[in-house]
Amino acid sequence: MDKPRETIDQRRRLLVGAAAMTFAAIDLGAKKAARAAVTSFGAIKQIEAGMLNVGYAEEGPADGPPVILLHGWPYDIHTYVDVAPLLAAKGYRVIVPYLRGYGPTRFLSDETIRNGQQSVIAVDIINLMDALKIEKATIGGCDWGARTANILAALWPERCKALVSVSGYLIGNQEAGKQPLPPKAELQWWYQYYFATERGREGYEKYTNDFARLIWQLASPKWNFDEATFARSAAAFVNPDHVAIVIHNYRWRLGLVEGEQIYDAFEKRLAKAPVIHIPTITLEGDANGAPHPEPGVYAKMYSGKYTHRNLTGGIGHNLPQEAPQAFADAIIDVGE
């Protein structure tokens, strides 16, 4: 006996609906897998470079155009965990090193001064490029990494193809650091003065993760990072030299501690605020809660091909991690 048409239509609708749900589930699973694929880098590599054994992530073809991406404080290489695969897919060789005092990067000698002054971190990157036999690379950075990227472009332009810098020109000097700022500006640097005290050093050592989490929240007030994301980066602070490097960096800025004489010539050149001549793109988020200069202030510091990009949508200080596609696009565009 023939089945009623409405029964057939009902079953057809049920089958179509079930198929649609299956495909939707597969699509959702694929999207989740894609997101999971970029939650971490592959195996971290190690190489001796200068006075360090440097831990670094590498993605992309070994013969691709080199890109070096530099993290800041209190962050780590995962600032670029979503940027690196975007660039690798475009054929770039992406190197993301742990700075001195972070992750598996270690000093080769116990006798080496745990120096955090600005020029020494740039020297570390030149040594890393030499060790990896990279003659020239596009350099990108955020926070301390942006300062280091600018220093590399200013002092070693022959080693830098192009520059991408979050918050622009961040090169400083001790004399400028000694000058008082208006009270509202000084308030933003509260942690710098905290670190100038022994209480601050002890506090940072005791509450490293709590301190870093607070900075993340203040610097990126609209970035809803979860605990797993924070913990992934906080693992890099479990380094025997982390506290020493951070404290020395901020005390050096105020002229409270000396750097090393072997870097004096670099610091004298940097104190003159050298203009950067290589192609540059600077980036700024609309919700950056950390101290940062206005783009109009530093535009004149770039004399080559130059573009500034403002990002909207609640993007904070850790811009590459909060807006990875925009940062990757800048790296690609600046080299064209």
Short mmCIF file of C-alpha atoms in Angstrom, two decimals:
data_model
loop_
_atom_site.label_atom_id
_atom_site.label_comp_id
_atom_site.label_asym_id
_atom_site.label_seq_id
_atom_site.Cartn_x
_atom_site.Cartn_y
_atom_site.Cartn_z
CA MET A 1 0.00 0.00 0.00
CA ASP A 2 1.28 3.47 -0.85
CA LYS A 3 2.39 5.57 2.12
CA PRO A 4 0.67 8.92 2.60
CA ARG A 5 2.54 11.77 0.87
CA GLU A 6 2.74 13.79 4.09
CA THR A 7 4.57 10.86 5.76
CA ILE A 8 7.11 10.72 2.92
CA ASP A 9 7.61 14.50 3.02
CA GLN A 10 8.03 14.41 6.78
CA ARG A 11 10.69 11.69 6.55
CA ARG A 12 12.41 13.60 3.77
CA ARG A 13 12.52 16.71 5.93
CA LEU A 14 13.89 14.69 8.84
CA LEU A 15 16.62 13.18 6.64
CA VAL A 16 17.58 16.56 5.19
CA GLY A 17 17.61 18.11 8.65
CA ALA A 18 19.76 15.31 10.03
CA ALA A 19 22.20 15.68 7.16
CA ALA A 20 22.40 19.42 7.70
CA MET A 21 23.09 18.90 11.40
CA THR A 22 25.81 16.37 10.55
CA PHE A 23 27.51 18.73 8.12
CA ALA A 24 27.20 21.57 10.64
CA ALA A 25 28.80 19.39 13.30
CA ILE A 26 31.62 18.45 10.93
CA ASP A 27 32.16 22.11 10.04
CA LEU A 28 32.15 23.13 13.70
CA GLY A 29 34.58 20.34 14.50
CA ALA A 30 36.87 21.48 11.69
CA LYS A 31 36.77 25.04 12.97
CA LYS A 32 37.56 23.87 16.49
CA ALA A 33 40.43 21.76 15.17
CA ALA A 34 41.75 24.74 13.23
CA ARG A 35 41.66 26.88 16.36
CA ALA A 36 43.33 24.11 18.36
CA ALA A 37 46.08 23.90 15.75
CA VAL A 38 47.34 27.36 16.62
CA THR A 39 47.19 27.16 20.41
CA SER A 40 50.90 26.43 20.56
CA PHE A 41 54.06 26.32 18.50
CA GLY A 42 55.79 23.11 17.50
CA ALA A 43 58.94 21.88 19.18
CA ILE A 44 61.07 24.75 20.46
CA LYS A 45 64.57 24.86 18.98
CA GLN A 46 67.76 25.91 20.79
CA ILE A 47 70.91 27.54 19.43
CA GLU A 48 73.98 29.15 20.97
CA ALA A 49 74.13 32.81 19.99
CA GLY A 50 76.53 35.24 21.61
CA MET A 51 76.33 34.87 25.39
CA LEU A 52 73.02 32.98 25.26
CA ASN A 53 71.56 29.64 24.39
CA VAL A 54 68.38 30.92 22.74
CA GLY A 55 65.08 29.08 22.63
CA TYR A 56 63.00 29.94 19.59
CA ALA A 57 60.01 28.82 17.56
CA GLU A 58 60.32 28.47 13.81
CA GLU A 59 57.57 28.07 11.23
CA GLY A 60 57.46 28.14 7.45
CA PRO A 61 59.88 26.97 4.76
CA ALA A 62 63.60 27.13 5.60
CA ASP A 63 64.30 28.96 2.34
CA GLY A 64 61.49 31.50 2.73
CA PRO A 65 62.03 35.23 3.30
CA PRO A 66 63.02 35.53 6.97
CA VAL A 67 60.82 37.33 9.50
CA ILE A 68 61.87 37.79 13.13
CA LEU A 69 59.13 38.59 15.64
CA LEU A 70 60.01 39.95 19.09
CA HIS A 71 57.86 39.78 22.20
CA GLY A 72 57.77 42.13 25.18
CA TRP A 73 57.08 42.15 28.92
CA PRO A 74 55.21 40.51 30.52
CA TYR A 75 54.49 38.39 27.46
CA ASP A 76 56.33 35.69 25.53
CA ILE A 77 56.53 34.11 22.08
CA HIS A 78 52.80 33.30 22.15
CA THR A 79 52.18 36.94 21.31
CA TYR A 80 52.72 35.61 17.76
CA VAL A 81 51.19 32.14 18.02
CA ASP A 82 48.42 33.09 15.58
CA VAL A 83 50.57 35.41 13.44
CA ALA A 84 53.29 32.87 12.62
CA PRO A 85 51.08 30.32 10.80
CA LEU A 86 49.51 33.09 8.72
CA LEU A 87 52.95 34.16 7.54
CA ALA A 88 54.22 30.60 7.13
CA ALA A 89 51.27 29.88 4.85
CA LYS A 90 52.48 32.75 2.65
CA GLY A 91 55.94 31.22 2.40
CA TYR A 92 57.81 33.18 5.06
CA ARG A 93 60.38 31.67 7.39
CA VAL A 94 59.23 32.92 10.79
CA ILE A 95 61.58 33.02 13.80
CA VAL A 96 60.14 33.89 17.22
CA PRO A 97 62.81 33.90 19.96
CA TYR A 98 62.41 33.96 23.71
CA LEU A 99 64.25 37.09 24.91
CA ARG A 100 66.90 36.82 27.62
CA GLY A 101 65.19 35.99 30.90
CA TYR A 102 62.27 34.16 29.29
CA GLY A 103 61.38 30.53 28.65
CA PRO A 104 64.23 28.17 27.76
CA THR A 105 66.68 30.95 26.81
CA ARG A 106 69.67 30.69 29.14
CA PHE A 107 72.99 32.45 29.72
CA LEU A 108 75.98 30.31 28.82
CA SER A 109 77.94 31.55 31.85
CA ASP A 110 76.95 32.17 35.45
CA GLU A 111 79.42 35.06 35.42
CA THR A 112 77.59 37.08 32.77
CA ILE A 113 75.92 40.23 34.09
CA ARG A 114 72.14 39.92 33.97
CA ASN A 115 71.82 43.11 31.97
CA GLY A 116 68.44 44.31 30.67
CA GLN A 117 69.43 47.63 29.05
CA GLN A 118 67.83 48.34 25.69
CA SER A 119 70.84 47.90 23.39
CA VAL A 120 71.92 44.54 24.76
CA ILE A 121 68.64 42.91 23.75
CA ALA A 122 69.16 44.14 20.21
CA VAL A 123 72.70 42.72 20.24
CA ASP A 124 71.17 39.39 21.28
CA ILE A 125 69.04 39.41 18.12
CA ILE A 126 72.00 40.25 15.87
CA ASN A 127 73.87 37.33 17.45
CA LEU A 128 70.86 35.10 16.83
CA MET A 129 70.72 36.16 13.17
CA ASP A 130 74.42 35.38 12.83
CA ALA A 131 73.96 31.96 14.45
CA LEU A 132 71.04 31.16 12.12
CA LYS A 133 72.95 32.55 9.13
CA ILE A 134 70.22 35.10 8.42
CA GLU A 135 71.79 38.07 6.70
CA LYS A 136 68.67 40.22 6.46
CA ALA A 137 65.13 39.92 7.82
CA THR A 138 61.88 41.78 8.24
CA ILE A 139 61.64 42.65 11.94
CA GLY A 140 58.38 42.96 13.87
CA GLY A 141 57.86 43.78 17.51
CA CYS A 142 55.50 44.74 20.31
CA ASP A 143 56.33 46.35 23.68
CA TRP A 144 60.00 45.60 24.52
CA GLY A 145 60.07 43.81 21.18
CA ALA A 146 59.03 46.97 19.32
CA ARG A 147 61.78 48.95 21.04
CA THR A 148 64.31 46.25 20.10
CA ALA A 149 63.04 46.17 16.51
CA ASN A 150 63.46 49.95 16.24
CA ILE A 151 66.99 49.73 17.66
CA LEU A 152 67.91 47.05 15.13
CA ALA A 153 66.59 49.23 12.30
CA ALA A 154 68.45 52.28 13.62
CA LEU A 155 71.83 50.68 14.37
CA TRP A 156 71.93 47.82 11.85
CA PRO A 157 69.76 48.91 8.89
CA GLU A 158 71.77 46.66 6.60
CA ARG A 159 70.39 43.64 8.51
CA CYS A 160 66.75 44.79 8.35
CA LYS A 161 64.64 44.57 5.21
CA ALA A 162 61.65 46.32 6.79
CA LEU A 163 60.06 47.08 10.15
CA VAL A 164 56.65 46.63 11.78
CA SER A 165 56.39 48.31 15.16
CA VAL A 166 53.44 48.42 17.55
CA SER A 167 53.21 51.89 19.13
CA GLY A 168 55.90 53.21 16.85
CA TYR A 169 59.25 54.70 17.86
CA LEU A 170 60.11 53.55 21.39
CA ILE A 171 63.87 54.12 21.54
CA GLY A 172 64.78 55.84 24.79
CA ASN A 173 67.79 57.04 26.75
CA GLN A 174 68.70 57.44 30.40
CA GLU A 175 68.86 61.23 30.38
CA ALA A 176 65.34 61.49 29.01
CA GLY A 177 64.23 58.88 31.53
CA LYS A 178 65.43 61.09 34.38
CA GLN A 179 63.18 63.98 33.36
CA PRO A 180 59.90 64.30 35.30
CA LEU A 181 56.60 63.92 33.47
CA PRO A 182 53.21 65.46 34.28
CA PRO A 183 51.51 63.59 37.16
CA LYS A 184 48.98 61.79 34.97
CA ALA A 185 51.77 60.42 32.77
CA GLU A 186 53.86 59.44 35.80
CA LEU A 187 50.88 57.49 37.17
CA GLN A 188 50.94 55.22 34.12
CA TRP A 189 54.50 54.20 34.98
CA TRP A 190 53.67 53.16 38.55
CA TYR A 191 55.33 49.76 38.16
CA GLN A 192 58.60 51.35 37.04
CA TYR A 193 58.87 53.14 40.38
CA TYR A 194 57.77 50.03 42.25
CA PHE A 195 60.58 48.10 40.58
CA ALA A 196 63.04 50.81 41.63
CA THR A 197 62.66 49.65 45.24
CA GLU A 198 63.83 46.47 46.91
CA ARG A 199 60.24 45.94 48.01
CA GLY A 200 59.26 46.01 44.33
CA ARG A 201 61.88 43.46 43.35
CA GLU A 202 60.79 41.13 46.13
CA GLY A 203 57.14 41.69 45.27
CA TYR A 204 57.66 40.88 41.60
CA GLU A 205 59.63 37.78 42.48
CA LYS A 206 56.94 36.59 44.91
CA TYR A 207 53.88 37.51 42.82
CA THR A 208 55.23 37.24 39.26
CA ASN A 209 52.09 35.75 37.73
CA ASP A 210 49.68 37.99 39.64
CA PHE A 211 51.70 41.01 38.54
CA ALA A 212 51.78 39.92 34.91
CA ARG A 213 48.06 39.18 34.87
CA LEU A 214 47.33 42.67 36.23
CA ILE A 215 49.49 44.26 33.51
CA TRP A 216 47.68 42.25 30.84
CA GLN A 217 44.32 43.50 32.18
CA LEU A 218 45.42 47.13 32.42
CA ALA A 219 47.21 47.18 29.07
CA SER A 220 44.40 45.43 27.16
CA PRO A 221 41.19 46.23 29.06
CA LYS A 222 38.91 44.81 26.35
CA TRP A 223 40.88 41.62 25.65
CA ASN A 224 38.95 38.75 27.24
CA PHE A 225 41.83 36.29 27.48
CA ASP A 226 41.15 33.08 29.39
CA GLU A 227 43.27 31.49 32.10
CA ALA A 228 44.74 28.91 29.74
CA THR A 229 45.99 31.66 27.43
CA PHE A 230 47.63 33.47 30.31
CA ALA A 231 49.12 30.31 31.83
CA ARG A 232 50.66 29.37 28.48
CA SER A 233 52.69 32.60 28.48
CA ALA A 234 53.29 32.71 32.24
CA ALA A 235 55.28 29.48 31.91
CA ALA A 236 58.00 31.62 30.23
CA PHE A 237 58.51 33.61 33.45
CA VAL A 238 59.78 30.49 35.22
CA ASN A 239 63.31 31.34 34.20
CA PRO A 240 66.17 31.78 36.68
CA ASP A 241 67.06 35.19 35.21
CA HIS A 242 63.59 36.60 34.55
CA VAL A 243 63.26 38.81 37.61
CA ALA A 244 66.84 40.08 37.35
CA ILE A 245 66.42 41.09 33.69
CA VAL A 246 63.07 42.82 34.23
CA ILE A 247 64.25 44.75 37.29
CA HIS A 248 67.51 45.81 35.64
CA ASN A 249 65.66 46.98 32.52
CA TYR A 250 63.36 49.34 34.41
CA ARG A 251 66.02 50.57 36.85
CA TRP A 252 68.38 51.24 33.93
CA ARG A 253 65.75 53.41 32.24
CA LEU A 254 65.68 55.71 35.28
CA GLY A 255 69.47 55.80 35.54
CA LEU A 256 69.39 53.96 38.86
CA VAL A 257 71.76 51.26 37.64
CA GLU A 258 74.52 51.27 35.06
CA GLY A 259 74.68 49.31 31.86
CA GLU A 260 77.86 47.68 30.60
CA GLN A 261 80.60 49.81 29.07
CA ILE A 262 80.83 47.63 25.97
CA TYR A 263 77.39 48.97 24.97
CA ASP A 264 78.10 52.64 25.68
CA ALA A 265 78.73 53.48 22.02
CA PHE A 266 75.35 52.03 21.05
CA GLU A 267 73.54 53.95 23.79
CA LYS A 268 75.20 57.22 22.77
CA ARG A 269 73.94 56.76 19.23
CA LEU A 270 70.46 55.85 20.46
CA ALA A 271 70.37 58.88 22.78
CA LYS A 272 70.44 61.08 19.66
CA ALA A 273 67.13 59.55 18.52
CA PRO A 274 68.36 58.31 15.14
CA VAL A 275 65.90 58.46 12.26
CA ILE A 276 64.96 55.10 10.75
CA HIS A 277 65.28 54.89 6.98
CA ILE A 278 63.96 51.43 6.11
CA PRO A 279 60.33 50.77 5.04
CA THR A 280 58.13 50.83 8.15
CA ILE A 281 54.54 50.24 9.19
CA THR A 282 53.49 51.28 12.69
CA LEU A 283 50.35 49.98 14.37
CA GLU A 284 48.20 51.11 17.28
CA GLY A 285 45.08 49.66 18.86
CA ASP A 286 42.16 51.81 19.94
CA ALA A 287 42.12 50.29 23.47
CA ASN A 288 45.81 50.35 24.36
CA GLY A 289 45.90 50.90 28.11
CA ALA A 290 49.70 50.93 28.42
CA PRO A 291 51.82 54.10 28.22
CA HIS A 292 52.42 54.86 24.55
CA PRO A 293 53.17 57.86 22.34
CA GLU A 294 50.67 59.33 19.91
CA PRO A 295 51.36 58.41 16.25
CA GLY A 296 51.76 62.03 15.23
CA VAL A 297 54.68 62.38 17.62
CA TYR A 298 56.85 59.71 16.03
CA ALA A 299 55.89 59.84 12.34
CA LYS A 300 58.89 62.09 11.61
CA MET A 301 61.25 59.41 12.95
CA TYR A 302 60.66 57.29 9.83
CA SER A 303 62.13 58.76 6.66
CA GLY A 304 61.63 55.79 4.34
CA LYS A 305 58.38 54.43 2.97
CA TYR A 306 56.07 54.79 5.95
CA THR A 307 52.48 53.99 6.89
CA HIS A 308 50.61 54.12 10.18
CA ARG A 309 47.55 51.96 10.82
CA ASN A 310 45.02 52.45 13.62
CA LEU A 311 43.09 49.33 14.60
CA THR A 312 39.59 49.57 16.01
CA GLY A 313 37.39 47.09 17.83
CA GLY A 314 38.87 47.20 21.32
CA ILE A 315 42.43 46.19 20.39
CA GLY A 316 44.82 46.67 23.28
CA HIS A 317 48.54 46.66 23.93
CA ASN A 318 49.29 43.06 22.96
CA LEU A 319 48.19 43.81 19.41
CA PRO A 320 49.66 40.83 17.52
CA GLN A 321 47.84 38.37 19.78
CA GLU A 322 44.62 40.37 19.82
CA ALA A 323 44.59 41.16 16.08
CA PRO A 324 46.89 38.58 14.42
CA GLN A 325 45.58 39.03 10.88
CA ALA A 326 46.18 42.79 10.97
CA PHE A 327 49.73 42.27 12.22
CA ALA A 328 50.46 39.58 9.63
CA ASP A 329 49.08 41.82 6.88
CA ALA A 330 51.46 44.58 7.99
CA ILE A 331 54.45 42.23 7.81
CA ILE A 332 53.44 41.16 4.30
CA ASP A 333 52.67 44.68 3.09
CA VAL A 334 55.78 46.37 4.49
CA GLY A 335 58.08 44.17 2.45
CA GLU A 336 56.33 44.80 -0.87
#
